[in-house]
PDB file of C-alpha atoms and ligand atoms in Angstrom:
ATOM      1  CA  MET H  51     100.974 105.170  29.117  1.00  0.00           C
ATOM      2  CA  PHE H  52     101.104 107.898  26.708  1.00  0.00           C
ATOM      3  CA  PRO H  53      98.602 108.172  23.713  1.00  0.00           C
ATOM      4  CA  VAL H  54     101.306 107.093  21.277  1.00  0.00           C
ATOM      5  CA  GLU H  55     103.468 103.757  21.249  1.00  0.00           C
ATOM      6  CA  VAL H  56     106.808 104.081  19.477  1.00  0.00           C
ATOM      7  CA  ALA H  57     108.087 100.826  18.689  1.00  0.00           C
ATOM      8  CA  SER H  58     111.897 101.239  18.000  1.00  0.00           C
ATOM      9  CA  MET H  59     114.177 104.105  18.223  1.00  0.00           C
ATOM     10  CA  GLU H  60     117.001 102.269  16.441  1.00  0.00           C
ATOM     11  CA  ASP H  61     116.022 103.696  12.827  1.00  0.00           C
ATOM     12  CA  SER H  62     118.525 106.509  11.774  1.00  0.00           C
ATOM     13  CA  GLY H  63     115.960 109.118  11.872  1.00  0.00           C
ATOM     14  CA  SER H  64     115.462 109.001  15.627  1.00  0.00           C
ATOM     15  CA  TRP H  65     118.695 110.605  16.930  1.00  0.00           C
ATOM     16  CA  GLU H  66     120.610 113.709  16.399  1.00  0.00           C
ATOM     17  CA  ARG H  67     124.198 113.831  17.261  1.00  0.00           C
ATOM     18  CA  PRO H  68     125.356 117.290  18.090  1.00  0.00           C
ATOM     19  CA  GLY H  69     128.702 116.360  19.745  1.00  0.00           C
ATOM     20  CA  ARG H  70     129.570 114.258  22.635  1.00  0.00           C
ATOM     21  CA  PHE H  71     129.757 114.875  26.299  1.00  0.00           C
ATOM     22  CA  VAL H  72     133.317 115.074  27.517  1.00  0.00           C
ATOM     23  CA  ALA H  73     135.070 111.507  27.618  1.00  0.00           C
ATOM     24  CA  ALA H  74     131.767 110.002  26.530  1.00  0.00           C
ATOM     25  CA  GLU H  75     133.898 107.914  23.802  1.00  0.00           C
ATOM     26  CA  ALA H  76     132.511 104.308  24.298  1.00  0.00           C
ATOM     27  CA  GLY H  77     130.356 102.408  22.080  1.00  0.00           C
ATOM     28  CA  TYR H  78     126.809 101.257  23.144  1.00  0.00           C
ATOM     29  CA  GLU H  79     127.879  97.618  23.599  1.00  0.00           C
ATOM     30  CA  GLU H  80     130.667  97.994  26.001  1.00  0.00           C
ATOM     31  CA  CYS H  81     129.432 101.200  28.072  1.00  0.00           C
ATOM     32  CA  GLU H  82     128.139 101.315  31.485  1.00  0.00           C
ATOM     33  CA  TRP H  83     126.536 104.663  31.270  1.00  0.00           C
ATOM     34  CA  VAL H  84     124.352 106.026  28.330  1.00  0.00           C
ATOM     35  CA  ILE H  85     123.803 109.814  27.958  1.00  0.00           C
ATOM     36  CA  ALA H  86     120.769 110.866  25.990  1.00  0.00           C
ATOM     37  CA  GLY H  87     119.706 114.397  25.364  1.00  0.00           C
ATOM     38  CA  ALA H  88     115.781 115.162  25.544  1.00  0.00           C
ATOM     39  CA  PRO H  89     115.580 118.663  24.373  1.00  0.00           C
ATOM     40  CA  LEU H  90     111.965 118.971  25.396  1.00  0.00           C
ATOM     41  CA  GLU H  91     110.456 122.491  25.292  1.00  0.00           C
ATOM     42  CA  ALA H  92     106.652 122.060  25.308  1.00  0.00           C
ATOM     43  CA  THR H  93     104.842 123.013  28.642  1.00  0.00           C
ATOM     44  CA  VAL H  94     107.230 125.617  30.215  1.00  0.00           C
ATOM     45  CA  SER H  95     105.226 128.148  32.117  1.00  0.00           C
ATOM     46  CA  TYR H  96     107.372 131.143  32.206  1.00  0.00           C
ATOM     47  CA  ARG H  97     110.515 131.645  30.098  1.00  0.00           C
ATOM     48  CA  ALA H  98     111.785 129.537  27.392  1.00  0.00           C
ATOM     49  CA  GLY H  99     115.011 127.866  26.142  1.00  0.00           C
ATOM     50  CA  THR H 100     115.347 124.399  27.555  1.00  0.00           C
ATOM     51  CA  ARG H 101     115.555 123.059  24.045  1.00  0.00           C
ATOM     52  CA  TRP H 102     119.097 124.294  23.781  1.00  0.00           C
ATOM     53  CA  GLY H 103     120.078 122.411  27.156  1.00  0.00           C
ATOM     54  CA  PRO H 104     121.582 119.093  26.140  1.00  0.00           C
ATOM     55  CA  ALA H 105     123.581 120.673  23.402  1.00  0.00           C
ATOM     56  CA  ARG H 106     125.068 123.449  25.464  1.00  0.00           C
ATOM     57  CA  ILE H 107     125.689 121.275  28.305  1.00  0.00           C
ATOM     58  CA  ARG H 108     127.731 118.960  26.341  1.00  0.00           C
ATOM     59  CA  GLU H 109     129.565 121.862  24.918  1.00  0.00           C
ATOM     60  CA  ALA H 110     130.369 123.133  28.375  1.00  0.00           C
ATOM     61  CA  SER H 111     131.290 119.690  29.545  1.00  0.00           C
ATOM     62  CA  HIS H 112     134.561 120.258  27.476  1.00  0.00           C
ATOM     63  CA  SER H 113     135.774 123.101  29.719  1.00  0.00           C
ATOM     64  CA  LEU H 114     135.840 120.789  32.652  1.00  0.00           C
ATOM     65  CA  GLU H 115     138.686 118.480  33.766  1.00  0.00           C
ATOM     66  CA  THR H 116     137.560 114.778  33.343  1.00  0.00           C
ATOM     67  CA  TYR H 117     138.941 114.187  36.839  1.00  0.00           C
ATOM     68  CA  SER H 118     137.144 114.749  39.989  1.00  0.00           C
ATOM     69  CA  PRO H 119     139.260 115.328  43.014  1.00  0.00           C
ATOM     70  CA  GLU H 120     136.448 114.924  45.528  1.00  0.00           C
ATOM     71  CA  LEU H 121     135.705 111.528  44.034  1.00  0.00           C
ATOM     72  CA  ASP H 122     139.165 110.578  42.971  1.00  0.00           C
ATOM     73  CA  ARG H 123     137.779 109.128  39.797  1.00  0.00           C
ATOM     74  CA  ASP H 124     138.201 110.195  36.098  1.00  0.00           C
ATOM     75  CA  LEU H 125     135.771 109.921  33.283  1.00  0.00           C
ATOM     76  CA  ASP H 126     138.445 108.094  31.259  1.00  0.00           C
ATOM     77  CA  GLU H 127     138.000 105.242  33.866  1.00  0.00           C
ATOM     78  CA  LEU H 128     134.388 104.610  32.949  1.00  0.00           C
ATOM     79  CA  ALA H 129     132.638 103.604  29.676  1.00  0.00           C
ATOM     80  CA  ILE H 130     130.163 106.286  28.809  1.00  0.00           C
ATOM     81  CA  CYS H 131     128.078 106.251  25.402  1.00  0.00           C
ATOM     82  CA  ASP H 132     126.704 109.510  24.376  1.00  0.00           C
ATOM     83  CA  LEU H 133     123.588 108.662  22.200  1.00  0.00           C
ATOM     84  CA  GLY H 134     122.832 112.120  21.077  1.00  0.00           C
ATOM     85  CA  ASP H 135     119.512 113.735  21.213  1.00  0.00           C
ATOM     86  CA  VAL H 136     116.128 112.109  20.985  1.00  0.00           C
ATOM     87  CA  VAL H 137     114.537 113.685  17.887  1.00  0.00           C
ATOM     88  CA  LEU H 138     111.162 115.273  19.151  1.00  0.00           C
ATOM     89  CA  PRO H 139     108.416 116.553  17.234  1.00  0.00           C
ATOM     90  CA  LEU H 140     107.877 120.003  18.277  1.00  0.00           C
ATOM     91  CA  GLY H 141     104.512 120.732  19.943  1.00  0.00           C
ATOM     92  CA  ASN H 142     103.298 117.109  20.187  1.00  0.00           C
ATOM     93  CA  VAL H 143     103.786 116.341  24.013  1.00  0.00           C
ATOM     94  CA  GLY H 144     102.401 112.821  23.910  1.00  0.00           C
ATOM     95  CA  GLN H 145     104.510 111.775  21.024  1.00  0.00           C
ATOM     96  CA  SER H 146     107.496 113.512  22.456  1.00  0.00           C
ATOM     97  CA  LEU H 147     107.270 111.523  25.920  1.00  0.00           C
ATOM     98  CA  ALA H 148     106.917 108.308  23.924  1.00  0.00           C
ATOM     99  CA  ARG H 149     109.813 108.738  21.899  1.00  0.00           C
ATOM    100  CA  ILE H 150     111.915 109.797  25.076  1.00  0.00           C
ATOM    101  CA  GLU H 151     110.680 106.582  26.995  1.00  0.00           C
ATOM    102  CA  ALA H 152     111.272 104.291  23.715  1.00  0.00           C
ATOM    103  CA  ALA H 153     114.604 105.717  23.493  1.00  0.00           C
ATOM    104  CA  LEU H 154     115.425 104.682  26.969  1.00  0.00           C
ATOM    105  CA  ARG H 155     114.018 101.222  27.100  1.00  0.00           C
ATOM    106  CA  ARG H 156     116.856  99.568  25.391  1.00  0.00           C
ATOM    107  CA  PRO H 157     119.548 100.661  27.900  1.00  0.00           C
ATOM    108  CA  VAL H 158     117.340  99.793  30.623  1.00  0.00           C
ATOM    109  CA  ARG H 159     116.724  96.402  29.207  1.00  0.00           C
ATOM    110  CA  ASP H 160     120.538  95.946  28.659  1.00  0.00           C
ATOM    111  CA  GLY H 161     121.177  96.839  32.452  1.00  0.00           C
ATOM    112  CA  LYS H 162     122.889 100.242  31.713  1.00  0.00           C
ATOM    113  CA  ARG H 163     122.563 103.339  33.804  1.00  0.00           C
ATOM    114  CA  PHE H 164     121.495 106.304  31.887  1.00  0.00           C
ATOM    115  CA  LEU H 165     121.824 110.158  32.301  1.00  0.00           C
ATOM    116  CA  VAL H 166     119.295 112.181  30.545  1.00  0.00           C
ATOM    117  CA  LEU H 167     120.074 115.742  29.851  1.00  0.00           C
ATOM    118  CA  GLY H 168     116.966 117.902  29.411  1.00  0.00           C
ATOM    119  CA  GLY H 169     114.956 119.667  28.349  1.00  0.00           C
ATOM    120  CA  GLU H 170     112.280 120.715  30.638  1.00  0.00           C
ATOM    121  CA  HIS H 171     111.157 118.617  33.759  1.00  0.00           C
ATOM    122  CA  LEU H 172     108.384 116.695  31.959  1.00  0.00           C
ATOM    123  CA  VAL H 173     111.129 114.446  30.584  1.00  0.00           C
ATOM    124  CA  THR H 174     111.645 112.875  33.859  1.00  0.00           C
ATOM    125  CA  LEU H 175     108.031 111.077  33.555  1.00  0.00           C
ATOM    126  CA  ALA H 176     109.087 109.457  30.546  1.00  0.00           C
ATOM    127  CA  ALA H 177     112.591 108.444  31.974  1.00  0.00           C
ATOM    128  CA  VAL H 178     110.966 107.188  35.162  1.00  0.00           C
ATOM    129  CA  ASN H 179     108.555 105.088  33.156  1.00  0.00           C
ATOM    130  CA  ALA H 180     111.426 103.385  31.278  1.00  0.00           C
ATOM    131  CA  ALA H 181     113.318 102.822  34.453  1.00  0.00           C
ATOM    132  CA  LEU H 182     110.324 101.185  36.245  1.00  0.00           C
ATOM    133  CA  ALA H 183     110.252  98.549  33.627  1.00  0.00           C
ATOM    134  CA  ARG H 184     113.235  96.930  35.171  1.00  0.00           C
ATOM    135  CA  TYR H 185     113.089  98.558  38.701  1.00  0.00           C
ATOM    136  CA  PRO H 186     109.678  98.333  40.062  1.00  0.00           C
ATOM    137  CA  ASP H 187     110.770  99.238  43.523  1.00  0.00           C
ATOM    138  CA  LEU H 188     112.289 102.433  42.259  1.00  0.00           C
ATOM    139  CA  VAL H 189     112.589 105.403  44.654  1.00  0.00           C
ATOM    140  CA  VAL H 190     112.870 108.879  42.999  1.00  0.00           C
ATOM    141  CA  VAL H 191     114.930 111.713  44.692  1.00  0.00           C
ATOM    142  CA  GLN H 192     114.067 114.930  43.502  1.00  0.00           C
ATOM    143  CA  PHE H 193     116.189 118.005  43.858  1.00  0.00           C
ATOM    144  CA  ASP H 194     114.059 121.069  42.876  1.00  0.00           C
ATOM    145  CA  ALA H 195     112.707 124.553  44.048  1.00  0.00           C
ATOM    146  CA  HIS H 196     109.376 123.621  42.944  1.00  0.00           C
ATOM    147  CA  THR H 197     107.051 120.979  44.270  1.00  0.00           C
ATOM    148  CA  ASP H 198     105.733 120.155  40.658  1.00  0.00           C
ATOM    149  CA  LEU H 199     102.716 118.406  42.265  1.00  0.00           C
ATOM    150  CA  ARG H 200      99.959 120.039  40.788  1.00  0.00           C
ATOM    151  CA  ASP H 201      97.230 117.622  39.464  1.00  0.00           C
ATOM    152  CA  GLU H 202      96.935 119.707  36.134  1.00  0.00           C
ATOM    153  CA  TYR H 203      98.178 123.093  35.082  1.00  0.00           C
ATOM    154  CA  LEU H 204      96.070 125.186  32.796  1.00  0.00           C
ATOM    155  CA  GLY H 205      94.098 121.869  32.267  1.00  0.00           C
ATOM    156  CA  GLU H 206      97.094 120.060  31.108  1.00  0.00           C
ATOM    157  CA  PRO H 207      97.784 116.796  33.129  1.00  0.00           C
ATOM    158  CA  TYR H 208     101.264 116.510  31.604  1.00  0.00           C
ATOM    159  CA  SER H 209     103.315 119.736  32.425  1.00  0.00           C
ATOM    160  CA  HIS H 210     106.589 120.481  33.962  1.00  0.00           C
ATOM    161  CA  ALA H 211     104.667 121.840  36.881  1.00  0.00           C
ATOM    162  CA  THR H 212     102.466 118.369  37.415  1.00  0.00           C
ATOM    163  CA  VAL H 213     105.372 116.189  36.526  1.00  0.00           C
ATOM    164  CA  MET H 214     106.161 115.019  40.091  1.00  0.00           C
ATOM    165  CA  ARG H 215     102.428 114.317  40.605  1.00  0.00           C
ATOM    166  CA  ARG H 216     102.381 112.085  37.755  1.00  0.00           C
ATOM    167  CA  VAL H 217     105.651 110.257  38.972  1.00  0.00           C
ATOM    168  CA  LEU H 218     104.165 109.786  42.344  1.00  0.00           C
ATOM    169  CA  ASP H 219     100.967 108.344  40.667  1.00  0.00           C
ATOM    170  CA  LEU H 220     103.428 105.662  39.212  1.00  0.00           C
ATOM    171  CA  VAL H 221     105.696 104.851  42.049  1.00  0.00           C
ATOM    172  CA  GLY H 222     103.328 105.407  44.876  1.00  0.00           C
ATOM    173  CA  PRO H 223     103.341 107.297  48.219  1.00  0.00           C
ATOM    174  CA  GLY H 224     106.651 107.525  50.300  1.00  0.00           C
ATOM    175  CA  ARG H 225     108.737 106.672  47.025  1.00  0.00           C
ATOM    176  CA  VAL H 226     109.478 110.232  46.309  1.00  0.00           C
ATOM    177  CA  TRP H 227     111.985 112.228  48.046  1.00  0.00           C
ATOM    178  CA  GLN H 228     111.767 116.073  47.592  1.00  0.00           C
ATOM    179  CA  LEU H 229     114.920 118.051  48.526  1.00  0.00           C
ATOM    180  CA  GLY H 230     115.235 121.831  48.577  1.00  0.00           C
ATOM    181  CA  VAL H 231     111.555 122.633  47.783  1.00  0.00           C
ATOM    182  CA  ARG H 232     110.651 126.064  48.462  1.00  0.00           C
ATOM    183  CA  SER H 233     107.640 127.016  45.990  1.00  0.00           C
ATOM    184  CA  GLY H 234     104.254 125.383  45.145  1.00  0.00           C
ATOM    185  CA  LEU H 235     100.633 125.886  46.107  1.00  0.00           C
ATOM    186  CA  ARG H 236      99.371 125.267  49.792  1.00  0.00           C
ATOM    187  CA  GLU H 237      97.809 122.194  48.285  1.00  0.00           C
ATOM    188  CA  GLU H 238     100.809 120.811  46.913  1.00  0.00           C
ATOM    189  CA  PHE H 239     102.674 121.365  50.196  1.00  0.00           C
ATOM    190  CA  ALA H 240      99.729 119.426  51.961  1.00  0.00           C
ATOM    191  CA  LEU H 241      99.909 116.424  49.382  1.00  0.00           C
ATOM    192  CA  ALA H 242     103.700 116.538  49.915  1.00  0.00           C
ATOM    193  CA  ARG H 243     103.391 116.381  53.653  1.00  0.00           C
ATOM    194  CA  GLU H 244     101.215 113.103  53.028  1.00  0.00           C
ATOM    195  CA  ALA H 245     102.687 111.407  50.228  1.00  0.00           C
ATOM    196  CA  THR H 246     106.346 112.427  49.624  1.00  0.00           C
ATOM    197  CA  ARG H 247     109.390 112.757  51.788  1.00  0.00           C
ATOM    198  CA  ALA H 248     109.963 116.469  52.002  1.00  0.00           C
ATOM    199  CA  PHE H 249     113.004 118.382  53.054  1.00  0.00           C
ATOM    200  CA  PRO H 250     113.328 121.972  52.333  1.00  0.00           C
ATOM    201  CA  ASP H 251     116.791 121.922  53.567  1.00  0.00           C
ATOM    202  CA  VAL H 252     118.967 119.849  51.090  1.00  0.00           C
ATOM    203  CA  THR H 253     121.843 119.066  53.538  1.00  0.00           C
ATOM    204  CA  HIS H 254     119.418 117.783  56.049  1.00  0.00           C
ATOM    205  CA  GLY H 255     117.399 115.802  53.493  1.00  0.00           C
ATOM    206  CA  ALA H 256     120.480 114.229  51.849  1.00  0.00           C
ATOM    207  CA  ARG H 257     121.689 113.174  55.475  1.00  0.00           C
ATOM    208  CA  VAL H 258     118.293 111.432  56.289  1.00  0.00           C
ATOM    209  CA  LEU H 259     118.625 109.636  52.933  1.00  0.00           C
ATOM    210  CA  VAL H 260     122.009 108.413  53.511  1.00  0.00           C
ATOM    211  CA  GLU H 261     121.006 107.084  57.080  1.00  0.00           C
ATOM    212  CA  GLU H 262     118.034 105.210  55.350  1.00  0.00           C
ATOM    213  CA  LEU H 263     120.449 103.880  52.812  1.00  0.00           C
ATOM    214  CA  ALA H 264     122.093 101.871  55.478  1.00  0.00           C
ATOM    215  CA  GLY H 265     118.884 100.683  56.622  1.00  0.00           C
ATOM    216  CA  PRO H 266     115.342 100.495  54.829  1.00  0.00           C
ATOM    217  CA  LEU H 267     116.662 101.861  51.567  1.00  0.00           C
ATOM    218  CA  ARG H 268     119.587  99.411  51.450  1.00  0.00           C
ATOM    219  CA  GLY H 269     120.157  98.222  47.678  1.00  0.00           C
ATOM    220  CA  ILE H 270     117.022  99.995  46.631  1.00  0.00           C
ATOM    221  CA  PRO H 271     117.327 101.521  43.078  1.00  0.00           C
ATOM    222  CA  LEU H 272     117.476 105.243  43.029  1.00  0.00           C
ATOM    223  CA  TYR H 273     116.301 107.536  40.233  1.00  0.00           C
ATOM    224  CA  LEU H 274     117.905 111.214  40.736  1.00  0.00           C
ATOM    225  CA  THR H 275     116.174 113.898  39.057  1.00  0.00           C
ATOM    226  CA  LEU H 276     117.877 117.216  39.327  1.00  0.00           C
ATOM    227  CA  ASP H 277     116.172 120.293  38.368  1.00  0.00           C
ATOM    228  CA  VAL H 278     118.685 123.092  38.238  1.00  0.00           C
ATOM    229  CA  ASP H 279     116.493 125.483  39.706  1.00  0.00           C
ATOM    230  CA  VAL H 280     117.071 124.100  43.198  1.00  0.00           C
ATOM    231  CA  LEU H 281     120.215 126.177  43.055  1.00  0.00           C
ATOM    232  CA  ASP H 282     119.897 129.928  43.876  1.00  0.00           C
ATOM    233  CA  PRO H 283     119.406 131.936  40.720  1.00  0.00           C
ATOM    234  CA  ALA H 284     122.636 133.473  41.364  1.00  0.00           C
ATOM    235  CA  PHE H 285     124.352 130.392  40.730  1.00  0.00           C
ATOM    236  CA  ALA H 286     121.925 128.837  37.930  1.00  0.00           C
ATOM    237  CA  PRO H 287     120.172 131.797  36.391  1.00  0.00           C
ATOM    238  CA  GLY H 288     119.699 130.089  32.951  1.00  0.00           C
ATOM    239  CA  THR H 289     116.379 128.364  34.070  1.00  0.00           C
ATOM    240  CA  GLY H 290     112.686 129.065  33.129  1.00  0.00           C
ATOM    241  CA  THR H 291     111.369 129.549  36.618  1.00  0.00           C
ATOM    242  CA  PRO H 292     114.074 130.803  38.807  1.00  0.00           C
ATOM    243  CA  GLU H 293     113.161 130.823  42.651  1.00  0.00           C
ATOM    244  CA  PRO H 294     115.073 133.007  44.918  1.00  0.00           C
ATOM    245  CA  GLY H 295     116.314 131.470  48.286  1.00  0.00           C
ATOM    246  CA  GLY H 296     118.106 128.309  46.878  1.00  0.00           C
ATOM    247  CA  ILE H 297     121.291 126.571  48.012  1.00  0.00           C
ATOM    248  CA  GLY H 298     124.760 127.380  46.393  1.00  0.00           C
ATOM    249  CA  PHE H 299     126.755 124.711  44.317  1.00  0.00           C
ATOM    250  CA  VAL H 300     128.875 123.533  47.225  1.00  0.00           C
ATOM    251  CA  GLU H 301     125.619 122.363  49.254  1.00  0.00           C
ATOM    252  CA  LEU H 302     124.378 120.521  46.145  1.00  0.00           C
ATOM    253  CA  HIS H 303     127.688 119.010  45.345  1.00  0.00           C
ATOM    254  CA  GLN H 304     128.015 117.974  49.006  1.00  0.00           C
ATOM    255  CA  ALA H 305     124.766 116.307  48.945  1.00  0.00           C
ATOM    256  CA  LEU H 306     125.658 114.355  45.969  1.00  0.00           C
ATOM    257  CA  LEU H 307     129.070 113.324  47.301  1.00  0.00           C
ATOM    258  CA  GLY H 308     127.152 112.091  50.402  1.00  0.00           C
ATOM    259  CA  LEU H 309     125.049 109.770  48.407  1.00  0.00           C
ATOM    260  CA  ALA H 310     127.857 108.466  46.467  1.00  0.00           C
ATOM    261  CA  ARG H 311     130.146 107.782  49.320  1.00  0.00           C
ATOM    262  CA  ALA H 312     127.126 105.966  51.096  1.00  0.00           C
ATOM    263  CA  GLY H 313     127.036 103.715  48.097  1.00  0.00           C
ATOM    264  CA  ALA H 314     123.456 104.641  46.584  1.00  0.00           C
ATOM    265  CA  ARG H 315     122.539 102.723  43.953  1.00  0.00           C
ATOM    266  CA  VAL H 316     121.624 105.190  41.449  1.00  0.00           C
ATOM    267  CA  VAL H 317     120.323 103.389  38.310  1.00  0.00           C
ATOM    268  CA  ALA H 318     119.340 106.467  36.350  1.00  0.00           C
ATOM    269  CA  ALA H 319     119.377 110.188  36.664  1.00  0.00           C
ATOM    270  CA  ASP H 320     118.433 113.389  34.866  1.00  0.00           C
ATOM    271  CA  ILE H 321     119.570 117.004  34.814  1.00  0.00           C
ATOM    272  CA  VAL H 322     116.654 119.247  33.688  1.00  0.00           C
ATOM    273  CA  GLU H 323     115.389 122.789  33.271  1.00  0.00           C
ATOM    274  CA  THR H 324     118.477 124.367  31.870  1.00  0.00           C
ATOM    275  CA  ALA H 325     117.764 127.152  29.569  1.00  0.00           C
ATOM    276  CA  PRO H 326     120.944 128.566  28.296  1.00  0.00           C
ATOM    277  CA  PRO H 327     119.723 131.533  26.329  1.00  0.00           C
ATOM    278  CA  LEU H 328     118.494 132.959  29.700  1.00  0.00           C
ATOM    279  CA  ASP H 329     122.059 133.095  30.880  1.00  0.00           C
ATOM    280  CA  PRO H 330     124.659 135.084  28.720  1.00  0.00           C
ATOM    281  CA  SER H 331     127.321 134.349  31.198  1.00  0.00           C
ATOM    282  CA  GLY H 332     126.984 130.618  30.346  1.00  0.00           C
ATOM    283  CA  ARG H 333     127.504 129.495  33.952  1.00  0.00           C
ATOM    284  CA  THR H 334     124.296 127.476  34.298  1.00  0.00           C
ATOM    285  CA  GLU H 335     125.375 124.871  31.593  1.00  0.00           C
ATOM    286  CA  ILE H 336     128.762 124.688  33.310  1.00  0.00           C
ATOM    287  CA  VAL H 337     127.067 124.006  36.593  1.00  0.00           C
ATOM    288  CA  ALA H 338     124.943 121.440  34.858  1.00  0.00           C
ATOM    289  CA  ALA H 339     127.949 119.669  32.983  1.00  0.00           C
ATOM    290  CA  LYS H 340     129.844 119.694  36.331  1.00  0.00           C
ATOM    291  CA  LEU H 341     126.692 117.879  38.126  1.00  0.00           C
ATOM    292  CA  ALA H 342     126.577 115.457  35.147  1.00  0.00           C
ATOM    293  CA  ARG H 343     130.357 114.414  35.621  1.00  0.00           C
ATOM    294  CA  GLU H 344     129.794 113.928  39.419  1.00  0.00           C
ATOM    295  CA  ILE H 345     126.616 111.893  38.967  1.00  0.00           C
ATOM    296  CA  LEU H 346     128.668 109.737  36.244  1.00  0.00           C
ATOM    297  CA  LEU H 347     131.734 109.350  38.425  1.00  0.00           C
ATOM    298  CA  GLY H 348     129.875 109.051  41.787  1.00  0.00           C
ATOM    299  CA  PHE H 349     127.294 106.345  40.826  1.00  0.00           C
ATOM    300  CA  GLY H 350     129.192 104.642  38.191  1.00  0.00           C
ATOM    301  CA  ARG H 351     130.438 101.157  39.372  1.00  0.00           C
ATOM    302  CA  GLY H 352     132.018  99.673  36.290  1.00  0.00           C
ATOM    303  CA  GLU H 353     129.310  96.765  36.510  1.00  0.00           C
ATOM    304  CA  GLU H 354     125.790  96.051  35.291  1.00  0.00           C
ATOM    305  CA  VAL H 355     123.121  97.467  37.437  1.00  0.00           C
TER     306      VAL H 355
HETATM  307 MN1  LIG Z1130     111.881 123.661  39.518  1.00  0.00          MN
HETATM  308 MN1  LIG Z1131     110.917 120.888  38.398  1.00  0.00          MN
END
């Protein structure tokens, strides 16, 4: 779908290895989860810094315990392989997306779950595209302050402000759930009413999703995309387009725990829009790292997906 075809990401120049996520010590063959960094920063509309996301989230992960008391699971009990960061040609969006998609094709083909550390939100388009190859009935669950449903932004069809519109084009109406959205154009909200399942209240949205997991969505593969700006800027100031009026960490955590306990079949996920240079306190990357830990623990099953 992107203008460039990338055949293989297995040559040595394709990956950069800045250090691993905590406890991600498994080799590729035996792992259940693959972590891949996608330090894309190409179309951000306001403040910059997402290219430092993956490295700084990994670094912050080492300040956390590997054990989650809420989930009663430890990262040491999972086989997690951190592949490093996809090397991206700065300034070339099409080539960057093609490389991210190519990088994720192999784990998808091999039945492994993947977690992408962004990078700006546009990386989700490449990642969803990779996942769709194996899971054509994929449902995408987006936690975000913004609709991201513009058809184009400044004439660009591929942007972090259009990413969910492009995802919607791929998966079709009714297959995108939007939780926590509080910012967008009137037209985007109109489209959301028509084509997505939109819940400004994250807790309510997660509850409805949990109910549907026991009914119409039972066994359906889910893709979780977590834009850190869904949180109030007080909790995650290190992001390019902060939007006041968001939830706190506890509400987001509870929503994820609820999905995990309901047995949601999350086959892939991403955490995007972390821009560490904008947060001298460093709390945003710690929040992102903890969310990553809870996703790995909450949706890992010790088996193929
Ligand atoms: Mn956002
Ligand atoms: Mn977004």
